[in-house]
Amino acid sequence: GGDHTITYPILQALAAKHGPVGLVHVDAHTDTGDTALGERIYHGSPFRRCVEEGLLDCGRVVQIGIRGSSYDPDPNKYCREQGFRVVPAEECWMKSLEPLMREVRAQMGHKPMYISFDIDGLDPAYAPGTGTPEIAGLTPAQALEIIRGCKGLNIVGCDLVEVAPMYDASGNTALLGANLLFEMLCVLPGVKTL
């Protein structure tokens, strides 16, 4: 879908109903920037705005696949200061994420939580059709492990963002995005799968 800014008003609505929610956030970037070109609301800032408004249960926020260049020598400092768990991409390389997801499930508990999946969390070899690709990302199999690892949690919503059709000449990004959304629908509470 659209850029990651869309998650901000969604979380405003969910927090109004459920109170602060947990978050499983898959992305190459933490999206906790403050401003860009003088704007406070843009695709790199939604989770900072959410923290400022008390929309997130910060002790139940996990960011997976974080990587890429930064202007800051410690780009994840803000996230750690808020209590987020940041899982850099290099901690995911060449291994199953099922053990990580067991830890995430324990951290989320039974309280309401949200899944926000930026397609650039995946390596651009699999998902080139995005505006801010970063090398050395997650594989589609790891993406499935993350989503399927959320089954049984109190998921109150989910999104998949940052697919950019104009950069998706092969259509592979759209295919992957559609399948990941299908998987998210399958792990929603009350959905029966075979």
PDB file of C-alpha atoms in Angstrom:
ATOM      1  CA  GLY A   1       0.000   0.000   0.000  1.00  0.00           C
ATOM      2  CA  GLY A   2       0.923   3.624   0.612  1.00  0.00           C
ATOM      3  CA  ASP A   3       3.893   5.032   2.448  1.00  0.00           C
ATOM      4  CA  HIS A   4       4.501   4.339   6.116  1.00  0.00           C
ATOM      5  CA  THR A   5       2.775   7.556   7.192  1.00  0.00           C
ATOM      6  CA  ILE A   6      -0.551   5.689   6.969  1.00  0.00           C
ATOM      7  CA  THR A   7       0.283   3.695  10.099  1.00  0.00           C
ATOM      8  CA  TYR A   8       0.177   6.815  12.277  1.00  0.00           C
ATOM      9  CA  PRO A   9      -3.579   7.580  11.976  1.00  0.00           C
ATOM     10  CA  ILE A  10      -4.380   3.866  12.119  1.00  0.00           C
ATOM     11  CA  LEU A  11      -2.583   3.604  15.459  1.00  0.00           C
ATOM     12  CA  GLN A  12      -4.346   6.759  16.668  1.00  0.00           C
ATOM     13  CA  ALA A  13      -7.688   5.054  16.041  1.00  0.00           C
ATOM     14  CA  LEU A  14      -6.621   1.734  17.565  1.00  0.00           C
ATOM     15  CA  ALA A  15      -5.173   3.366  20.683  1.00  0.00           C
ATOM     16  CA  ALA A  16      -8.409   5.325  21.138  1.00  0.00           C
ATOM     17  CA  LYS A  17     -10.207   1.976  21.320  1.00  0.00           C
ATOM     18  CA  HIS A  18      -7.641  -0.307  22.999  1.00  0.00           C
ATOM     19  CA  GLY A  19      -5.171   2.006  24.726  1.00  0.00           C
ATOM     20  CA  PRO A  20      -1.464   1.805  23.846  1.00  0.00           C
ATOM     21  CA  VAL A  21      -0.748  -1.215  21.656  1.00  0.00           C
ATOM     22  CA  GLY A  22       2.244  -3.461  21.113  1.00  0.00           C
ATOM     23  CA  LEU A  23       3.926  -3.415  17.717  1.00  0.00           C
ATOM     24  CA  VAL A  24       5.786  -5.873  15.534  1.00  0.00           C
ATOM     25  CA  HIS A  25       7.449  -3.592  12.993  1.00  0.00           C
ATOM     26  CA  VAL A  26       9.374  -5.122  10.065  1.00  0.00           C
ATOM     27  CA  ASP A  27      11.418  -2.542   8.185  1.00  0.00           C
ATOM     28  CA  ALA A  28      14.873  -1.550   6.984  1.00  0.00           C
ATOM     29  CA  HIS A  29      14.415   1.711   8.916  1.00  0.00           C
ATOM     30  CA  THR A  30      13.125   2.524  12.403  1.00  0.00           C
ATOM     31  CA  ASP A  31      10.880   5.345  11.094  1.00  0.00           C
ATOM     32  CA  THR A  32      11.490   7.347  14.247  1.00  0.00           C
ATOM     33  CA  GLY A  33      12.956  10.443  12.596  1.00  0.00           C
ATOM     34  CA  ASP A  34      11.883  13.821  13.866  1.00  0.00           C
ATOM     35  CA  THR A  35      11.603  16.057  10.792  1.00  0.00           C
ATOM     36  CA  ALA A  36      12.428  16.067   7.082  1.00  0.00           C
ATOM     37  CA  LEU A  37      12.456  19.248   5.034  1.00  0.00           C
ATOM     38  CA  GLY A  38      10.733  20.944   7.961  1.00  0.00           C
ATOM     39  CA  GLU A  39       7.857  18.433   8.100  1.00  0.00           C
ATOM     40  CA  ARG A  40       7.090  16.470  11.259  1.00  0.00           C
ATOM     41  CA  ILE A  41       4.777  13.966   9.571  1.00  0.00           C
ATOM     42  CA  TYR A  42       6.386  11.906   6.812  1.00  0.00           C
ATOM     43  CA  HIS A  43       7.154   8.261   6.100  1.00  0.00           C
ATOM     44  CA  GLY A  44      10.270   8.334   8.271  1.00  0.00           C
ATOM     45  CA  SER A  45       8.564   9.666  11.425  1.00  0.00           C
ATOM     46  CA  PRO A  46       5.345   7.760  12.202  1.00  0.00           C
ATOM     47  CA  PHE A  47       6.627   5.845  15.202  1.00  0.00           C
ATOM     48  CA  ARG A  48       8.179   8.928  16.837  1.00  0.00           C
ATOM     49  CA  ARG A  49       4.808  10.674  16.538  1.00  0.00           C
ATOM     50  CA  CYS A  50       3.136   7.560  17.992  1.00  0.00           C
ATOM     51  CA  VAL A  51       5.506   7.580  20.972  1.00  0.00           C
ATOM     52  CA  GLU A  52       4.872  11.282  21.563  1.00  0.00           C
ATOM     53  CA  GLU A  53       1.108  10.674  21.631  1.00  0.00           C
ATOM     54  CA  GLY A  54       1.305   7.592  23.860  1.00  0.00           C
ATOM     55  CA  LEU A  55      -0.133   5.286  21.188  1.00  0.00           C
ATOM     56  CA  LEU A  56       2.443   2.524  21.708  1.00  0.00           C
ATOM     57  CA  ASP A  57       3.131   0.253  24.654  1.00  0.00           C
ATOM     58  CA  CYS A  58       6.853   0.879  24.187  1.00  0.00           C
ATOM     59  CA  GLY A  59       7.958  -2.164  26.185  1.00  0.00           C
ATOM     60  CA  ARG A  60       6.094  -4.268  23.630  1.00  0.00           C
ATOM     61  CA  VAL A  61       7.590  -2.781  20.444  1.00  0.00           C
ATOM     62  CA  VAL A  62       9.898  -4.964  18.357  1.00  0.00           C
ATOM     63  CA  GLN A  63      11.551  -3.682  15.176  1.00  0.00           C
ATOM     64  CA  ILE A  64      12.987  -6.421  12.933  1.00  0.00           C
ATOM     65  CA  GLY A  65      15.327  -6.147   9.934  1.00  0.00           C
ATOM     66  CA  ILE A  66      16.717  -2.686  10.693  1.00  0.00           C
ATOM     67  CA  ARG A  67      19.704  -1.739   8.558  1.00  0.00           C
ATOM     68  CA  GLY A  68      21.035   0.811   6.111  1.00  0.00           C
ATOM     69  CA  SER A  69      23.011   3.994   6.188  1.00  0.00           C
ATOM     70  CA  SER A  70      22.433   6.770   8.682  1.00  0.00           C
ATOM     71  CA  TYR A  71      23.554  10.306   9.421  1.00  0.00           C
ATOM     72  CA  ASP A  72      23.794   9.380  13.100  1.00  0.00           C
ATOM     73  CA  PRO A  73      26.590   7.247  14.608  1.00  0.00           C
ATOM     74  CA  ASP A  74      23.992   5.533  16.846  1.00  0.00           C
ATOM     75  CA  PRO A  75      20.829   5.481  14.712  1.00  0.00           C
ATOM     76  CA  ASN A  76      18.875   3.182  17.064  1.00  0.00           C
ATOM     77  CA  LYS A  77      19.519   5.171  20.250  1.00  0.00           C
ATOM     78  CA  TYR A  78      16.096   6.864  20.282  1.00  0.00           C
ATOM     79  CA  CYS A  79      14.356   3.499  19.898  1.00  0.00           C
ATOM     80  CA  ARG A  80      16.313   1.877  22.705  1.00  0.00           C
ATOM     81  CA  GLU A  81      15.649   4.886  24.954  1.00  0.00           C
ATOM     82  CA  GLN A  82      11.909   4.345  24.435  1.00  0.00           C
ATOM     83  CA  GLY A  83      12.224   0.667  25.412  1.00  0.00           C
ATOM     84  CA  PHE A  84      11.877  -0.753  21.892  1.00  0.00           C
ATOM     85  CA  ARG A  85      13.638  -3.993  21.020  1.00  0.00           C
ATOM     86  CA  VAL A  86      15.627  -3.388  17.830  1.00  0.00           C
ATOM     87  CA  VAL A  87      16.669  -6.496  15.886  1.00  0.00           C
ATOM     88  CA  PRO A  88      19.202  -5.459  13.220  1.00  0.00           C
ATOM     89  CA  ALA A  89      19.135  -7.349   9.940  1.00  0.00           C
ATOM     90  CA  GLU A  90      22.560  -8.845  10.584  1.00  0.00           C
ATOM     91  CA  GLU A  91      21.124 -10.686  13.595  1.00  0.00           C
ATOM     92  CA  CYS A  92      18.710 -12.362  11.155  1.00  0.00           C
ATOM     93  CA  TRP A  93      21.122 -13.343   8.397  1.00  0.00           C
ATOM     94  CA  MET A  94      21.187 -17.015   7.377  1.00  0.00           C
ATOM     95  CA  LYS A  95      18.980 -18.373  10.140  1.00  0.00           C
ATOM     96  CA  SER A  96      15.430 -19.197  11.040  1.00  0.00           C
ATOM     97  CA  LEU A  97      13.516 -16.485  12.889  1.00  0.00           C
ATOM     98  CA  GLU A  98      11.295 -18.968  14.739  1.00  0.00           C
ATOM     99  CA  PRO A  99      13.369 -18.637  17.961  1.00  0.00           C
ATOM    100  CA  LEU A 100      13.120 -14.837  17.758  1.00  0.00           C
ATOM    101  CA  MET A 101       9.371 -15.043  17.264  1.00  0.00           C
ATOM    102  CA  ARG A 102       8.990 -17.245  20.359  1.00  0.00           C
ATOM    103  CA  GLU A 103      10.612 -14.401  22.319  1.00  0.00           C
ATOM    104  CA  VAL A 104       8.409 -11.824  20.585  1.00  0.00           C
ATOM    105  CA  ARG A 105       5.277 -13.821  21.395  1.00  0.00           C
ATOM    106  CA  ALA A 106       6.240 -13.876  25.070  1.00  0.00           C
ATOM    107  CA  GLN A 107       6.947 -10.138  24.983  1.00  0.00           C
ATOM    108  CA  MET A 108       3.588  -9.316  23.355  1.00  0.00           C
ATOM    109  CA  GLY A 109       1.580 -11.431  25.780  1.00  0.00           C
ATOM    110  CA  HIS A 110      -2.201 -11.278  25.388  1.00  0.00           C
ATOM    111  CA  LYS A 111      -2.579  -7.511  25.107  1.00  0.00           C
ATOM    112  CA  PRO A 112      -3.570  -5.834  21.827  1.00  0.00           C
ATOM    113  CA  MET A 113      -0.819  -5.549  19.234  1.00  0.00           C
ATOM    114  CA  TYR A 114      -0.358  -4.397  15.639  1.00  0.00           C
ATOM    115  CA  ILE A 115       1.795  -5.655  12.757  1.00  0.00           C
ATOM    116  CA  SER A 116       3.345  -3.032  10.479  1.00  0.00           C
ATOM    117  CA  PHE A 117       5.327  -4.470   7.585  1.00  0.00           C
ATOM    118  CA  ASP A 118       7.383  -2.232   5.307  1.00  0.00           C
ATOM    119  CA  ILE A 119       8.233  -4.141   2.126  1.00  0.00           C
ATOM    120  CA  ASP A 120      11.782  -2.719   2.267  1.00  0.00           C
ATOM    121  CA  GLY A 121      12.362  -4.959   5.290  1.00  0.00           C
ATOM    122  CA  LEU A 122      12.957  -7.596   2.632  1.00  0.00           C
ATOM    123  CA  ASP A 123      16.093  -7.629   0.546  1.00  0.00           C
ATOM    124  CA  PRO A 124      15.670  -5.752  -2.770  1.00  0.00           C
ATOM    125  CA  ALA A 125      16.602  -8.955  -4.581  1.00  0.00           C
ATOM    126  CA  TYR A 126      13.078 -10.089  -3.640  1.00  0.00           C
ATOM    127  CA  ALA A 127      11.284  -6.736  -3.367  1.00  0.00           C
ATOM    128  CA  PRO A 128      12.922  -4.121  -5.605  1.00  0.00           C
ATOM    129  CA  GLY A 129       9.733  -2.080  -6.041  1.00  0.00           C
ATOM    130  CA  THR A 130      10.098   0.301  -3.135  1.00  0.00           C
ATOM    131  CA  GLY A 131      11.320   3.854  -2.713  1.00  0.00           C
ATOM    132  CA  THR A 132      14.075   3.267  -0.133  1.00  0.00           C
ATOM    133  CA  PRO A 133      15.671  -0.142  -0.811  1.00  0.00           C
ATOM    134  CA  GLU A 134      18.518  -1.315   1.417  1.00  0.00           C
ATOM    135  CA  ILE A 135      20.743  -4.309   0.684  1.00  0.00           C
ATOM    136  CA  ALA A 136      21.183  -7.335   2.956  1.00  0.00           C
ATOM    137  CA  GLY A 137      17.592  -7.608   4.105  1.00  0.00           C
ATOM    138  CA  LEU A 138      15.250 -10.392   5.111  1.00  0.00           C
ATOM    139  CA  THR A 139      14.171 -13.254   2.858  1.00  0.00           C
ATOM    140  CA  PRO A 140      10.552 -14.102   1.993  1.00  0.00           C
ATOM    141  CA  ALA A 141      10.832 -17.241   4.137  1.00  0.00           C
ATOM    142  CA  GLN A 142      11.873 -15.116   7.128  1.00  0.00           C
ATOM    143  CA  ALA A 143       8.966 -12.763   6.449  1.00  0.00           C
ATOM    144  CA  LEU A 144       6.616 -15.742   6.644  1.00  0.00           C
ATOM    145  CA  GLU A 145       8.237 -16.877   9.893  1.00  0.00           C
ATOM    146  CA  ILE A 146       7.624 -13.430  11.396  1.00  0.00           C
ATOM    147  CA  ILE A 147       3.995 -13.229  10.309  1.00  0.00           C
ATOM    148  CA  ARG A 148       3.144 -16.843  11.120  1.00  0.00           C
ATOM    149  CA  GLY A 149       4.970 -16.388  14.424  1.00  0.00           C
ATOM    150  CA  CYS A 150       2.280 -13.836  15.377  1.00  0.00           C
ATOM    151  CA  LYS A 151      -0.535 -16.401  15.138  1.00  0.00           C
ATOM    152  CA  GLY A 152      -2.438 -16.568  18.421  1.00  0.00           C
ATOM    153  CA  LEU A 153      -1.505 -13.056  19.488  1.00  0.00           C
ATOM    154  CA  ASN A 154      -4.172 -10.420  20.097  1.00  0.00           C
ATOM    155  CA  ILE A 155      -3.688  -8.752  16.706  1.00  0.00           C
ATOM    156  CA  VAL A 156      -5.967  -5.728  16.349  1.00  0.00           C
ATOM    157  CA  GLY A 157      -4.689  -4.651  12.932  1.00  0.00           C
ATOM    158  CA  CYS A 158      -1.933  -4.886  10.377  1.00  0.00           C
ATOM    159  CA  ASP A 159      -0.544  -3.181   7.310  1.00  0.00           C
ATOM    160  CA  LEU A 160       1.922  -3.662   4.495  1.00  0.00           C
ATOM    161  CA  VAL A 161       3.405  -0.442   3.152  1.00  0.00           C
ATOM    162  CA  GLU A 162       5.886   1.131   0.730  1.00  0.00           C
ATOM    163  CA  VAL A 163       5.224  -0.968  -2.388  1.00  0.00           C
ATOM    164  CA  ALA A 164       6.006   1.372  -5.298  1.00  0.00           C
ATOM    165  CA  PRO A 165       4.644  -0.024  -8.596  1.00  0.00           C
ATOM    166  CA  MET A 166       6.714   2.363 -10.718  1.00  0.00           C
ATOM    167  CA  TYR A 167       9.888   0.657  -9.428  1.00  0.00           C
ATOM    168  CA  ASP A 168       8.423  -2.854  -9.691  1.00  0.00           C
ATOM    169  CA  ALA A 169       9.090  -3.696 -13.336  1.00  0.00           C
ATOM    170  CA  SER A 170       8.914  -7.464 -12.748  1.00  0.00           C
ATOM    171  CA  GLY A 171       5.829  -7.358 -10.521  1.00  0.00           C
ATOM    172  CA  ASN A 172       7.678  -9.452  -7.916  1.00  0.00           C
ATOM    173  CA  THR A 173       7.261  -6.840  -5.180  1.00  0.00           C
ATOM    174  CA  ALA A 174       3.502  -6.663  -5.670  1.00  0.00           C
ATOM    175  CA  LEU A 175       3.272 -10.468  -5.682  1.00  0.00           C
ATOM    176  CA  LEU A 176       5.285 -10.723  -2.490  1.00  0.00           C
ATOM    177  CA  GLY A 177       3.316  -7.905  -0.848  1.00  0.00           C
ATOM    178  CA  ALA A 178      -0.029  -9.489  -1.726  1.00  0.00           C
ATOM    179  CA  ASN A 179       1.071 -12.846  -0.343  1.00  0.00           C
ATOM    180  CA  LEU A 180       2.337 -11.282   2.885  1.00  0.00           C
ATOM    181  CA  LEU A 181      -0.985  -9.480   3.333  1.00  0.00           C
ATOM    182  CA  PHE A 182      -2.803 -12.781   2.776  1.00  0.00           C
ATOM    183  CA  GLU A 183      -0.600 -14.354   5.455  1.00  0.00           C
ATOM    184  CA  MET A 184      -1.421 -11.498   7.841  1.00  0.00           C
ATOM    185  CA  LEU A 185      -5.133 -12.037   7.280  1.00  0.00           C
ATOM    186  CA  CYS A 186      -4.630 -15.728   8.093  1.00  0.00           C
ATOM    187  CA  VAL A 187      -3.122 -14.983  11.530  1.00  0.00           C
ATOM    188  CA  LEU A 188      -5.849 -12.594  12.667  1.00  0.00           C
ATOM    189  CA  PRO A 189      -7.755 -13.786  15.739  1.00  0.00           C
ATOM    190  CA  GLY A 190     -10.649 -16.101  14.909  1.00  0.00           C
ATOM    191  CA  VAL A 191      -9.413 -16.997  11.429  1.00  0.00           C
ATOM    192  CA  LYS A 192      -9.362 -20.752  10.877  1.00  0.00           C
ATOM    193  CA  THR A 193      -6.666 -22.222   8.633  1.00  0.00           C
ATOM    194  CA  LEU A 194      -5.874 -25.778   7.668  1.00  0.00           C
TER     195      LEU A 194
END
